XYZ file of C-alpha atoms in Angstrom:
785
model
C 125.735 85.651 79.598
C 122.920 87.277 81.791
C 119.772 86.619 80.532
C 118.714 90.281 80.732
C 121.083 91.047 78.271
C 120.957 91.452 74.576
C 122.362 88.803 72.132
C 123.742 89.865 68.992
C 121.483 90.551 66.290
C 118.814 91.773 68.177
C 118.251 88.551 69.896
C 116.661 88.623 73.482
C 117.661 85.752 75.468
C 114.564 83.907 77.217
C 114.486 82.879 81.034
C 114.238 79.405 79.569
C 117.578 79.531 77.787
C 116.849 80.351 73.950
C 117.239 83.431 71.840
C 114.191 85.260 70.126
C 113.964 87.928 67.592
C 111.620 90.426 68.356
C 109.283 91.766 65.796
C 107.048 94.942 65.720
C 103.172 95.007 66.347
C 101.204 97.600 66.112
C 100.692 100.177 69.313
C 97.968 99.336 71.571
C 95.509 101.741 72.477
C 94.477 103.061 76.015
C 91.775 104.907 78.028
C 92.955 106.579 81.341
C 90.688 107.333 83.908
C 90.488 110.398 86.106
C 88.639 111.452 89.619
C 87.805 114.749 90.635
C 88.222 116.486 93.818
C 86.381 115.497 97.112
C 87.477 118.818 99.037
C 85.321 121.569 99.526
C 86.568 124.875 98.137
C 85.717 126.912 101.498
C 88.411 124.971 103.513
C 90.865 123.892 100.615
C 91.748 126.322 98.196
C 94.532 125.918 95.606
C 97.253 127.786 96.032
C 95.712 129.124 99.541
C 98.391 128.940 102.753
C 97.268 128.075 105.770
C 97.383 131.738 107.064
C 95.141 133.090 104.182
C 92.723 129.988 105.591
C 92.843 129.923 109.042
C 89.450 127.823 109.008
C 91.512 125.101 107.665
C 92.651 124.264 110.952
C 89.445 123.876 112.512
C 88.189 121.267 109.331
C 91.595 119.329 109.694
C 90.883 118.624 113.751
C 87.321 117.574 113.706
C 87.924 115.262 110.648
C 90.706 113.453 112.982
C 88.005 113.930 115.722
C 85.198 112.291 113.305
C 87.928 109.396 112.234
C 87.547 105.868 113.692
C 89.511 103.332 112.402
C 87.227 100.398 113.200
C 85.190 102.131 110.972
C 87.405 101.333 108.453
C 87.236 97.988 109.522
C 83.168 97.677 109.362
C 83.210 99.329 105.690
C 85.735 96.756 104.401
C 83.340 93.900 106.128
C 80.437 95.442 104.691
C 82.085 95.436 100.998
C 83.093 91.845 101.384
C 79.688 90.488 102.419
C 77.813 92.529 99.875
C 80.230 91.238 97.341
C 79.923 87.544 98.184
C 76.518 88.093 98.143
C 76.600 88.714 94.537
C 79.114 86.344 93.550
C 77.172 83.697 94.787
C 73.840 84.974 93.531
C 75.527 85.396 90.004
C 78.032 82.933 88.946
C 78.062 83.452 85.250
C 81.061 82.942 83.023
C 82.610 85.573 81.117
C 79.990 85.833 78.122
C 77.545 86.108 80.352
C 78.453 89.159 82.699
C 77.289 92.049 80.946
C 73.792 90.368 80.568
C 73.482 90.402 84.263
C 74.983 93.684 84.933
C 71.549 95.741 85.322
C 70.238 92.514 87.001
C 73.273 92.424 89.727
C 72.881 95.897 90.410
C 69.469 95.491 91.368
C 70.092 92.435 93.578
C 72.738 94.201 95.825
C 70.781 97.460 95.795
C 67.855 95.338 97.458
C 70.318 93.355 99.712
C 71.354 97.152 101.037
C 68.012 98.250 101.506
C 67.100 97.079 104.821
C 70.256 98.899 105.962
C 69.555 102.261 104.005
C 66.212 102.206 105.647
C 67.417 101.573 108.969
C 70.434 104.201 108.702
C 67.714 106.989 107.617
C 65.388 105.714 110.048
C 68.182 106.526 112.935
C 68.577 109.815 111.362
C 65.199 110.761 111.844
C 64.853 109.649 115.114
C 67.756 111.379 116.576
C 66.470 114.682 114.653
C 62.993 114.276 116.294
C 65.123 113.893 119.727
C 67.470 117.035 118.987
C 64.368 119.287 118.156
C 63.236 118.901 121.872
C 67.105 119.734 123.094
C 67.954 122.269 125.285
C 71.577 123.108 123.766
C 72.403 125.685 126.692
C 71.398 123.026 129.621
C 72.021 119.420 128.097
C 74.964 117.476 129.560
C 77.262 115.243 127.544
C 75.692 112.031 129.326
C 72.017 113.401 128.765
C 73.066 113.743 125.408
C 74.870 110.252 124.866
C 71.934 108.489 126.523
C 69.459 110.270 124.684
C 70.931 109.609 121.076
C 72.120 106.202 121.932
C 68.191 105.167 122.960
C 66.928 106.457 119.409
C 69.820 105.001 117.407
C 68.912 101.537 118.524
C 65.998 99.981 115.862
C 64.122 97.173 116.740
C 65.250 95.700 112.687
C 66.987 92.598 112.873
C 70.265 93.128 110.899
C 73.457 90.540 110.107
C 76.157 91.237 112.140
C 78.256 92.797 109.397
C 75.266 95.474 109.086
C 74.868 96.078 112.744
C 78.901 96.938 112.944
C 78.724 99.028 110.242
C 75.626 100.760 111.638
C 77.178 101.286 114.878
C 79.940 102.883 113.688
C 78.029 105.212 111.553
C 75.821 106.186 114.495
C 78.860 106.999 116.634
C 80.247 109.446 113.749
C 76.617 111.147 113.853
C 76.658 111.619 117.738
C 80.066 113.212 117.552
C 78.735 115.433 115.101
C 75.767 116.566 117.305
C 78.027 116.758 120.566
C 80.737 118.952 118.431
C 77.309 121.083 117.202
C 75.718 121.589 120.777
C 79.420 122.742 121.936
C 79.246 125.807 118.897
C 75.261 126.119 119.454
C 74.715 129.931 118.529
C 77.086 129.852 115.733
C 75.996 127.152 113.603
C 72.786 125.499 112.120
C 70.339 123.825 114.490
C 71.156 119.833 115.167
C 68.112 118.854 113.635
C 68.453 120.355 110.303
C 72.100 119.139 110.313
C 70.692 115.462 111.293
C 67.675 115.531 108.650
C 70.395 116.937 105.803
C 72.869 113.893 106.884
C 69.829 111.464 105.361
C 70.929 112.856 101.628
C 74.393 111.175 102.640
C 73.242 107.651 103.352
C 72.149 106.687 99.782
C 75.575 107.748 97.758
C 77.421 106.428 101.043
C 75.947 102.969 100.293
C 76.108 103.403 96.597
C 79.447 103.963 96.962
C 80.154 100.101 98.682
C 77.607 99.080 96.263
C 80.432 99.967 93.482
C 83.411 98.789 95.220
C 81.413 95.103 95.612
C 81.066 95.181 91.860
C 84.234 96.077 90.834
C 83.166 99.403 89.315
C 85.591 101.835 90.978
C 89.193 101.913 89.717
C 91.750 101.546 92.147
C 94.009 104.299 92.919
C 96.811 105.192 95.442
C 96.062 107.389 98.202
C 93.699 109.545 95.921
C 92.512 111.598 99.156
C 96.008 112.326 99.688
C 96.974 113.364 96.558
C 94.333 116.170 96.809
C 94.797 117.006 99.928
C 98.481 117.906 99.118
C 97.250 119.838 95.762
C 94.614 121.586 97.941
C 96.799 122.431 101.438
C 100.475 122.401 99.937
C 99.470 124.277 97.069
C 101.529 121.913 94.953
C 99.924 121.304 91.285
C 98.615 118.424 90.427
C 101.401 116.487 88.803
C 104.023 117.230 92.104
C 101.348 116.028 94.578
C 100.852 113.116 91.970
C 104.784 112.382 92.330
C 104.551 112.496 95.905
C 103.196 108.941 95.806
C 104.843 105.762 95.050
C 104.398 104.078 91.661
C 103.081 100.992 93.517
C 99.448 99.933 92.502
C 96.532 99.194 94.585
C 94.378 95.850 93.870
C 91.326 97.221 94.807
C 89.598 100.323 96.064
C 90.435 100.691 99.847
C 86.466 100.938 101.412
C 88.478 103.255 103.704
C 88.140 105.918 101.190
C 84.446 105.733 101.861
C 84.780 106.890 105.557
C 87.131 110.400 104.212
C 84.758 111.049 102.148
C 81.644 110.784 104.540
C 83.918 112.531 107.812
C 84.217 115.623 104.859
C 80.345 115.653 104.205
C 79.741 115.640 108.280
C 82.462 118.464 108.727
C 81.399 120.504 106.094
C 78.047 120.906 107.115
C 78.688 121.363 110.557
C 81.166 124.196 109.924
C 79.369 125.929 107.038
C 78.933 129.480 107.659
C 74.937 129.147 106.201
C 72.272 127.046 104.962
C 73.432 127.992 101.504
C 77.397 126.924 102.034
C 76.278 123.945 103.700
C 74.084 122.712 101.126
C 76.759 123.601 98.500
C 79.557 121.511 100.459
C 77.147 118.565 100.909
C 76.249 118.809 97.143
C 80.072 118.505 96.299
C 80.959 115.162 98.611
C 77.573 113.368 97.165
C 78.673 114.685 93.612
C 82.396 113.168 94.751
C 80.785 109.814 96.272
C 79.048 109.165 92.383
C 81.723 109.842 90.449
C 84.841 107.639 89.223
C 82.183 105.133 88.508
C 82.653 102.696 85.423
C 84.378 99.775 84.691
C 87.716 100.186 84.679
C 88.509 98.151 87.718
C 86.390 95.265 86.289
C 87.767 95.268 82.925
C 90.991 93.628 83.872
C 89.859 90.639 85.249
C 87.621 89.843 82.171
C 90.106 90.837 79.739
C 92.695 88.402 81.805
C 90.236 85.420 81.730
C 89.436 86.498 78.169
C 93.508 86.264 77.628
C 93.734 83.046 79.111
C 90.908 81.258 76.869
C 92.283 82.916 73.937
C 95.783 81.832 74.375
C 95.020 78.105 75.267
C 92.542 78.348 71.924
C 95.963 78.833 69.456
C 97.205 76.428 67.251
C 100.621 75.172 67.155
C 102.910 77.704 65.618
C 100.282 80.375 65.344
C 100.869 84.346 66.464
C 99.950 85.111 69.567
C 100.413 88.952 68.899
C 96.983 89.624 68.396
C 95.831 88.247 71.286
C 98.654 90.270 73.456
C 97.058 93.499 71.739
C 94.040 92.654 73.045
C 94.957 92.334 76.307
C 97.509 95.315 76.710
C 94.893 97.833 76.673
C 93.148 96.486 79.472
C 96.335 96.235 81.439
C 97.446 100.103 81.130
C 94.348 101.822 82.315
C 94.486 99.839 85.672
C 98.452 100.571 86.419
C 98.527 104.205 88.018
C 101.199 104.808 85.843
C 99.491 103.360 82.732
C 98.966 106.588 81.201
C 102.702 107.165 81.000
C 103.250 104.069 79.027
C 100.214 104.236 77.170
C 101.677 107.864 75.707
C 104.346 106.237 74.134
C 103.334 103.975 71.147
C 106.612 102.698 70.363
C 107.100 101.710 73.603
C 104.074 99.972 73.547
C 104.617 98.390 69.929
C 107.871 97.100 70.894
C 106.420 95.582 74.489
C 103.782 93.509 72.662
C 106.332 92.481 69.958
C 108.863 91.573 72.649
C 106.038 89.550 74.958
C 104.617 87.814 71.602
C 108.084 86.266 70.814
C 108.619 84.984 74.331
C 105.645 83.305 74.781
C 105.470 81.805 71.482
C 107.040 78.876 72.727
C 104.438 77.874 74.620
C 101.429 78.405 72.183
C 99.667 75.538 70.894
C 98.974 72.063 72.460
C 102.206 70.470 71.855
C 104.414 73.445 73.038
C 102.268 73.928 75.821
C 102.110 70.515 77.255
C 105.276 70.551 79.039
C 104.456 73.912 80.824
C 101.412 72.198 82.062
C 102.601 69.071 82.966
C 105.331 71.010 85.101
C 102.573 73.068 86.769
C 101.051 69.688 88.125
C 104.378 68.074 88.952
C 105.013 71.310 91.056
C 102.044 70.392 93.500
C 98.915 71.414 91.444
C 96.857 68.440 92.712
C 97.306 69.892 96.213
C 95.399 72.807 95.097
C 92.224 71.758 93.098
C 89.997 68.273 93.478
C 90.606 67.264 90.085
C 93.361 67.700 87.366
C 91.764 67.236 84.482
C 93.144 67.998 80.868
C 91.326 71.108 80.865
C 92.544 72.084 84.130
C 95.979 71.747 83.313
C 95.898 73.568 80.031
C 94.080 76.711 81.969
C 96.431 76.400 84.360
C 99.502 76.898 81.788
C 97.322 79.500 79.865
C 97.098 81.481 83.386
C 101.109 80.983 83.917
C 101.447 82.909 80.685
C 99.194 85.497 81.175
C 100.599 86.298 84.809
C 103.884 87.054 82.916
C 102.621 89.064 80.635
C 100.378 91.169 83.221
C 103.639 91.412 85.568
C 106.023 92.132 82.862
C 103.703 95.364 81.715
C 103.547 96.271 85.073
C 107.035 96.671 85.688
C 107.809 98.345 82.652
C 104.874 100.966 83.142
C 106.804 101.963 86.628
C 110.286 102.545 84.881
C 111.545 106.454 84.908
C 110.845 108.354 81.678
C 114.661 108.322 81.006
C 114.347 104.539 80.809
C 111.630 104.501 78.346
C 112.685 107.117 76.031
C 115.916 105.327 75.833
C 116.064 102.160 73.494
C 119.051 100.713 75.015
C 118.081 101.168 78.455
C 114.563 99.968 77.783
C 115.641 97.054 76.066
C 117.652 96.022 79.084
C 115.065 96.994 81.526
C 112.081 94.522 79.293
C 114.405 91.535 79.402
C 115.323 92.102 82.961
C 111.517 92.736 84.079
C 110.330 89.598 81.809
C 112.934 87.427 83.768
C 111.260 88.708 87.019
C 107.729 87.705 85.823
C 108.698 84.615 84.463
C 110.645 83.742 87.546
C 107.168 84.458 89.706
C 104.790 82.781 87.483
C 106.315 79.524 85.877
C 107.223 76.152 87.636
C 110.659 76.585 89.313
C 112.020 73.243 87.047
C 111.130 75.056 84.066
C 113.658 78.225 84.679
C 117.583 78.934 84.707
C 118.867 78.004 87.987
C 120.188 81.661 88.453
C 116.718 83.304 87.964
C 114.806 80.871 90.376
C 113.147 82.344 93.360
C 113.695 78.789 95.273
C 114.855 75.234 94.645
C 111.604 74.090 95.777
C 109.720 72.761 93.003
C 106.457 74.966 93.167
C 104.579 77.224 91.350
C 102.798 80.329 91.685
C 99.203 79.242 90.203
C 96.281 81.868 89.623
C 93.209 80.970 91.216
C 90.485 80.025 91.438
C 90.869 77.558 87.887
C 87.646 78.061 87.280
C 86.359 81.432 86.550
C 88.311 84.728 86.831
C 91.427 84.595 88.515
C 91.751 86.625 91.701
C 94.914 85.628 93.279
C 98.336 83.492 93.123
C 99.210 80.898 95.542
C 102.183 78.909 95.616
C 101.778 75.117 94.961
C 103.810 73.894 98.038
C 102.888 74.269 101.626
C 105.600 75.276 103.851
C 106.061 73.022 107.630
C 108.069 75.853 109.743
C 109.566 75.553 113.133
C 109.542 78.850 114.455
C 111.284 79.406 118.135
C 110.458 82.947 119.766
C 113.776 84.242 118.938
C 113.153 83.702 115.293
C 109.524 85.251 115.751
C 110.655 88.679 117.699
C 112.542 89.318 114.123
C 109.802 88.621 111.969
C 107.972 91.766 111.647
C 103.889 91.983 110.545
C 101.252 94.409 109.496
C 101.730 97.475 111.811
C 105.355 96.601 112.618
C 103.906 94.128 115.481
C 106.637 91.431 115.736
C 105.198 87.629 115.126
C 106.120 86.546 118.869
C 103.284 89.229 120.027
C 100.714 87.685 117.037
C 101.541 84.455 118.249
C 100.860 85.010 121.692
C 97.903 87.525 121.351
C 96.179 85.675 118.965
C 97.076 81.971 119.519
C 97.921 82.027 122.807
C 101.749 80.283 121.906
C 104.414 81.476 123.768
C 107.152 78.937 123.246
C 108.645 76.880 120.155
C 105.934 75.839 117.569
C 105.164 73.921 114.123
C 103.303 75.609 111.962
C 102.045 74.688 108.184
C 102.107 77.767 105.956
C 100.390 78.907 102.689
C 101.886 81.540 100.515
C 99.972 83.903 98.401
C 99.969 86.917 96.056
C 97.964 89.491 95.256
C 97.072 90.771 91.679
C 94.274 93.484 90.593
C 91.207 92.304 92.199
C 92.760 90.779 94.858
C 91.706 91.317 98.170
C 92.782 89.118 101.216
C 89.106 88.697 102.487
C 88.128 87.497 98.842
C 91.052 85.269 99.313
C 90.042 83.897 101.913
C 86.417 83.212 100.518
C 87.886 81.486 97.542
C 90.393 79.222 99.977
C 87.305 77.676 101.667
C 86.422 76.063 98.589
C 89.834 74.236 98.170
C 91.011 70.745 99.206
C 92.592 70.857 102.956
C 90.339 74.194 103.272
C 92.029 76.843 105.751
C 89.672 78.238 107.840
C 91.874 80.969 109.156
C 89.936 84.647 108.506
C 91.734 87.008 106.132
C 92.883 89.408 108.723
C 95.434 86.460 109.888
C 97.162 86.847 106.953
C 100.759 88.113 107.109
C 103.223 90.118 104.702
C 105.955 88.094 103.188
C 108.923 89.946 103.063
C 112.198 88.566 101.979
C 113.270 88.814 105.692
C 110.008 86.970 106.829
C 110.077 84.248 104.278
C 114.029 83.563 105.113
C 113.814 83.387 108.586
C 110.532 81.374 108.528
C 111.018 79.040 105.700
C 114.443 79.483 104.728
C 113.736 80.914 101.165
C 113.851 84.605 100.971
C 113.417 84.761 97.374
C 110.054 83.718 97.846
C 109.170 87.342 99.738
C 108.994 90.695 97.877
C 109.446 94.140 99.163
C 106.992 96.680 99.383
C 106.661 100.170 100.235
C 105.953 100.773 103.975
C 102.465 102.041 103.753
C 101.351 98.177 102.729
C 102.942 97.380 105.734
C 99.953 99.457 107.775
C 97.011 97.093 107.718
C 96.063 93.962 105.524
C 93.025 96.019 104.029
C 95.510 97.908 101.576
C 96.644 95.042 99.752
C 99.554 96.082 96.834
C 99.389 94.307 93.191
C 102.642 91.554 93.769
C 102.380 91.463 97.418
C 102.854 88.352 99.045
C 101.596 86.940 102.160
C 101.599 83.559 104.475
C 99.045 82.166 106.691
C 99.797 79.894 109.463
C 98.181 76.692 110.764
C 99.225 75.878 113.947
C 98.017 72.322 115.384
C 95.989 72.191 118.191
C 95.247 76.169 118.838
C 92.625 78.415 117.649
C 92.803 82.179 117.388
C 90.954 83.488 120.304
C 87.385 85.357 119.572
C 86.868 88.675 121.255
C 83.533 89.473 122.967
C 82.576 92.021 120.404
C 83.043 90.175 116.904
C 82.614 90.541 113.213
C 80.980 87.843 111.274
C 81.367 85.763 114.816
C 85.230 85.761 114.564
C 86.948 88.891 115.049
C 90.837 88.470 116.474
C 92.105 89.650 119.610
C 94.315 92.499 118.560
C 97.994 92.932 119.902
C 99.470 95.938 122.044
C 100.009 98.828 119.589
C 101.034 102.187 120.653
C 100.473 105.520 118.483
C 101.502 109.377 119.041
C 99.201 112.247 117.663
C 100.358 115.648 117.268
C 96.962 118.263 117.550
C 98.095 121.601 117.084
C 95.011 123.534 117.251
C 94.773 121.970 120.650
C 98.000 122.319 121.753
C 98.560 119.064 123.199
C 100.449 115.549 122.338
C 98.171 112.315 122.763
C 99.832 108.913 123.243
C 97.873 106.212 123.427
C 98.445 102.954 124.570
C 96.667 99.988 123.618
C 97.653 96.846 125.625
C 96.604 93.342 124.627
C 94.701 91.069 126.939
C 97.583 89.161 127.601
C 99.413 92.006 128.516
C 96.171 93.572 130.209
C 96.210 90.247 132.423
C 99.798 90.281 133.547
C 99.546 93.770 134.388
C 96.782 93.485 136.651
C 98.384 90.624 138.577
C 101.089 92.834 139.212
C 98.609 95.426 140.526
C 96.937 92.408 142.725
C 100.120 92.097 144.368
C 100.369 95.592 145.587
C 103.229 98.175 146.231
C 105.955 95.981 145.802
C 105.526 95.390 141.921
C 105.320 99.391 141.425
C 108.708 99.063 139.935
C 108.440 95.773 137.616
C 104.467 97.173 136.638
C 106.548 100.699 135.838
C 109.026 98.452 134.012
C 106.695 96.525 132.067
C 104.642 99.376 131.078
C 107.892 101.532 129.980
C 109.436 98.993 127.881
C 106.312 98.721 125.589
C 105.922 102.414 125.681
C 109.684 102.905 124.629
C 109.157 100.593 121.770
C 106.156 101.652 120.270
C 107.471 105.494 120.175
C 110.529 104.832 118.543
C 109.049 102.834 116.105
C 106.496 105.657 115.407
C 109.264 107.997 115.144
C 111.411 106.040 112.680
C 108.943 106.077 109.853
C 108.943 102.954 109.191
C 105.439 101.986 110.095
C 102.682 103.909 108.628
C 99.855 104.883 110.845
C 101.716 105.123 114.573
C 102.064 108.388 113.928
C 99.827 111.451 113.140
C 100.226 115.211 112.631
C 96.953 116.783 112.666
C 98.109 120.195 110.891
C 96.581 121.976 107.995
C 99.682 121.406 106.190
C 99.826 117.638 106.513
C 97.819 115.696 104.071
C 95.393 113.622 106.343
C 95.180 110.566 104.629
C 94.156 107.796 106.764
C 94.384 105.232 104.379
C 98.220 105.564 104.417
C 98.935 107.463 106.829
C 101.767 110.494 108.060
C 104.881 109.216 109.063
C 107.691 110.631 111.342
C 109.538 110.923 107.865
C 107.944 114.473 107.563
C 110.377 116.122 110.083
C 114.232 116.138 109.950
C 116.533 113.663 111.685
C 117.673 115.917 114.302
C 114.114 117.028 115.126
C 113.188 113.660 115.219
C 115.566 112.437 117.585
C 115.423 115.167 119.716
C 110.972 114.651 119.872
C 111.837 110.579 120.536
C 114.113 111.231 123.475
C 111.820 114.000 124.869
C 108.644 111.912 124.819
C 110.094 109.028 126.599
C 111.283 111.165 129.253
C 108.006 112.434 129.357
C 106.109 109.263 129.421
C 109.062 107.596 131.722
C 108.050 110.038 134.457
C 104.321 109.391 133.913
C 104.697 105.883 134.060
C 106.784 106.056 137.178
C 105.512 108.680 139.242
C 103.366 107.275 141.547
C 101.746 105.560 138.755
C 100.283 102.463 140.675
C 99.345 104.640 143.853
C 97.128 106.819 141.052
C 96.029 104.413 138.571
C 96.406 101.063 139.761
C 92.467 100.233 140.303
C 91.326 101.740 137.353
C 93.922 99.689 135.620
C 92.909 96.438 137.358
C 88.860 97.195 136.693
C 89.878 97.839 132.831
C 91.598 94.801 132.884
C 88.673 92.551 134.279
C 85.862 94.008 131.975
C 84.768 91.476 129.267
C 85.860 94.192 126.623
C 89.582 92.638 124.704
C 92.513 94.356 126.241
C 92.656 97.894 128.167
C 93.632 101.301 126.321
C 96.010 104.336 128.263
C 95.530 107.360 126.810
C 98.044 109.942 127.900
C 97.705 113.560 127.089
C 100.440 116.200 127.539
C 98.709 119.492 127.509
C 100.584 123.090 125.953
C 104.108 120.497 125.572
C 107.176 122.744 124.660
C 108.315 122.533 121.297
C 105.144 122.038 119.316
C 106.191 125.811 117.724
C 109.443 124.186 116.254
C 107.413 120.875 114.817
C 104.761 122.958 113.424
C 107.312 125.255 111.503
C 109.081 121.994 110.441
C 105.700 121.199 108.761
C 105.631 124.279 107.089
C 109.119 123.626 105.614
C 111.301 125.925 107.859
C 113.654 123.590 109.835
C 114.869 124.578 113.352
C 118.441 125.103 114.330
C 120.214 123.023 117.015
C 120.031 126.163 119.379
C 115.945 126.166 118.932
C 116.190 121.984 119.929
C 117.849 123.026 122.918
C 115.992 126.146 123.781
C 112.689 124.114 123.248
C 113.594 121.193 125.740
C 111.870 123.085 128.427
C 110.058 121.803 131.509
C 107.576 118.509 131.264
C 104.341 119.246 130.484
C 101.053 118.514 132.280
C 99.917 115.137 131.763
C 96.605 113.938 131.805
C 96.168 109.788 132.293
C 92.589 108.191 131.238
C 92.150 104.417 131.125
C 89.846 102.566 129.475
C 88.549 98.985 128.851
C 88.973 97.461 125.278
C 90.222 99.296 122.173
C 89.713 103.079 122.076
C 90.670 105.508 119.859
């Protein structure tokens, strides 16, 4: 009989082959963390359509202009830098953490004080320079030179701080440039710049809260809020648009959205009073949602491990579980749904207590701890002591309880309201959680993820666990043919990653470590802890790749070790889901190629990628093709050989364009496509996809775009752009960006209507094809937005 079925007498079979009777316990209590909207009512009002609010289109377009993907990276690195400084300074135990909380905040504030002073100094200098500007006569070149000069300070800052300031000042320059264009209608630029100083402290305070784990993770809060405001949905409907998957930490990219909203609100305010109100609302949002929600779960997890391993043989683990559940539920996006059903929580706690009873006490726990050692624990720590083994066993039980609760919290309400369905789903959830936390040899054969004798171990073994690592290291022989079918972040295939980042084009043998994220994980945090382990892996967090079942099967022959995840978590390694798995390759004799521009001294080369942006207010489509350094040099070589290579050059470019457009329009790869439209939530963390459009419109649009791009890349492209392409490739910057803009493209009205909910007919699609629009091509060295 399957272990997920009920046996006679309400006995549940365990994944370890024994029947247990579940008893009732008292329900656990839970708190729910709620956020407030960061969006200014002047532009986003509940129940108003875009026809009622024409300025929404102007705001959406400005937000898109201000957004900088590389600033997301700078924020991520800044939060990680502050977090590491804090954890090195305050290496305290669970009992001491609350006593050191105030001192930790003072330390982090002091650590960031130099950055705050330099940001405020730069804004003061810009404001002073702007007072002498003649908006009617200043050119963009003069403006860029002036602002670039005053934004460069003499303070000696770390590379991480410099990257953050560079992105911050670039945003301010965009605001100034936009303000000069709007002069006569809006505030003097100097006044706006001085008001922007008020955003610096709350902005860095937000960074401080993230570094100290004092902000509760949430999935796409900005997207849900915008959907509520722009689409006129009720809050529950907007929340239902997001998947159930739980974020492990707050995405620092949310800070950029809040900052951009403050900048745009000030610039577009109709008068000084409205600007002050808008700024105050954004600052209030930056200060909101504070609390211990994100930090409670790691502390509770550590407390659970300590308490469960201190129980004697035969002791009841129910009280320990009852203390653990209230910390798990608030950390889950749908925890409120489960916490509001005390009978369900009661049954869940009783079930878990009975299921883990067999591992309570030294005598019963010893087989589990020994099995973890046999599964490879010695590969993960310098010394395996009795205390280490005991803690590893307690961590396996904690991981099983936590994973079970998370899966139950994601069940449909119909399942939670039905006792038979709930019992079956709970048994299935526990089976899956046990398979993901217990050594292979302790599990029934039909439940094992793999036949390899290994275990997913919570690390670090001392202190608060932050992630899991599979105890065995895999050796993989990777051929180009195999690598072409393995997708990494952003939909880039592994063969491209191997070529661009490692310089590998043929078959290669690599060693692979496997990881799993838990609440509180970030890949930067995983990479930092890995440095302290035997055979330390020196690779950066950005070299980790998603371990999907397809990747695990093709690379290691073990598809069960991979995890399916929603597509939004395939976009970037900065946004991680609880339970998501990753692999990291170590290739002997190779190293990731550094770029001239570095983050913390070791930014990796980017891979070729295409993105499409539909800008409705400007009535244009932008196709941005970034060519990796390897591709850029290959193309430059063809340019050097002259007209005889024109056809080969066009073919090489179009192959990359075709693959990029098809991927973007498939809807499988977030962030490849953007609709800058007031009816679309502008969520830059997860992105919008082509799946918002009906399938016939998507197919038509894909074919039409490819036809226009083919004409652009073949009609005298080498003669018109060959020299600029070669010069850009010769530049020291990493790679080349080709931006193709189609002005007033036919069919934009049909897309606009589709985004508003009106589906075009087949006849409208045929009529909407029209003539090819005018295309403008701009080629620049490096990665440009």
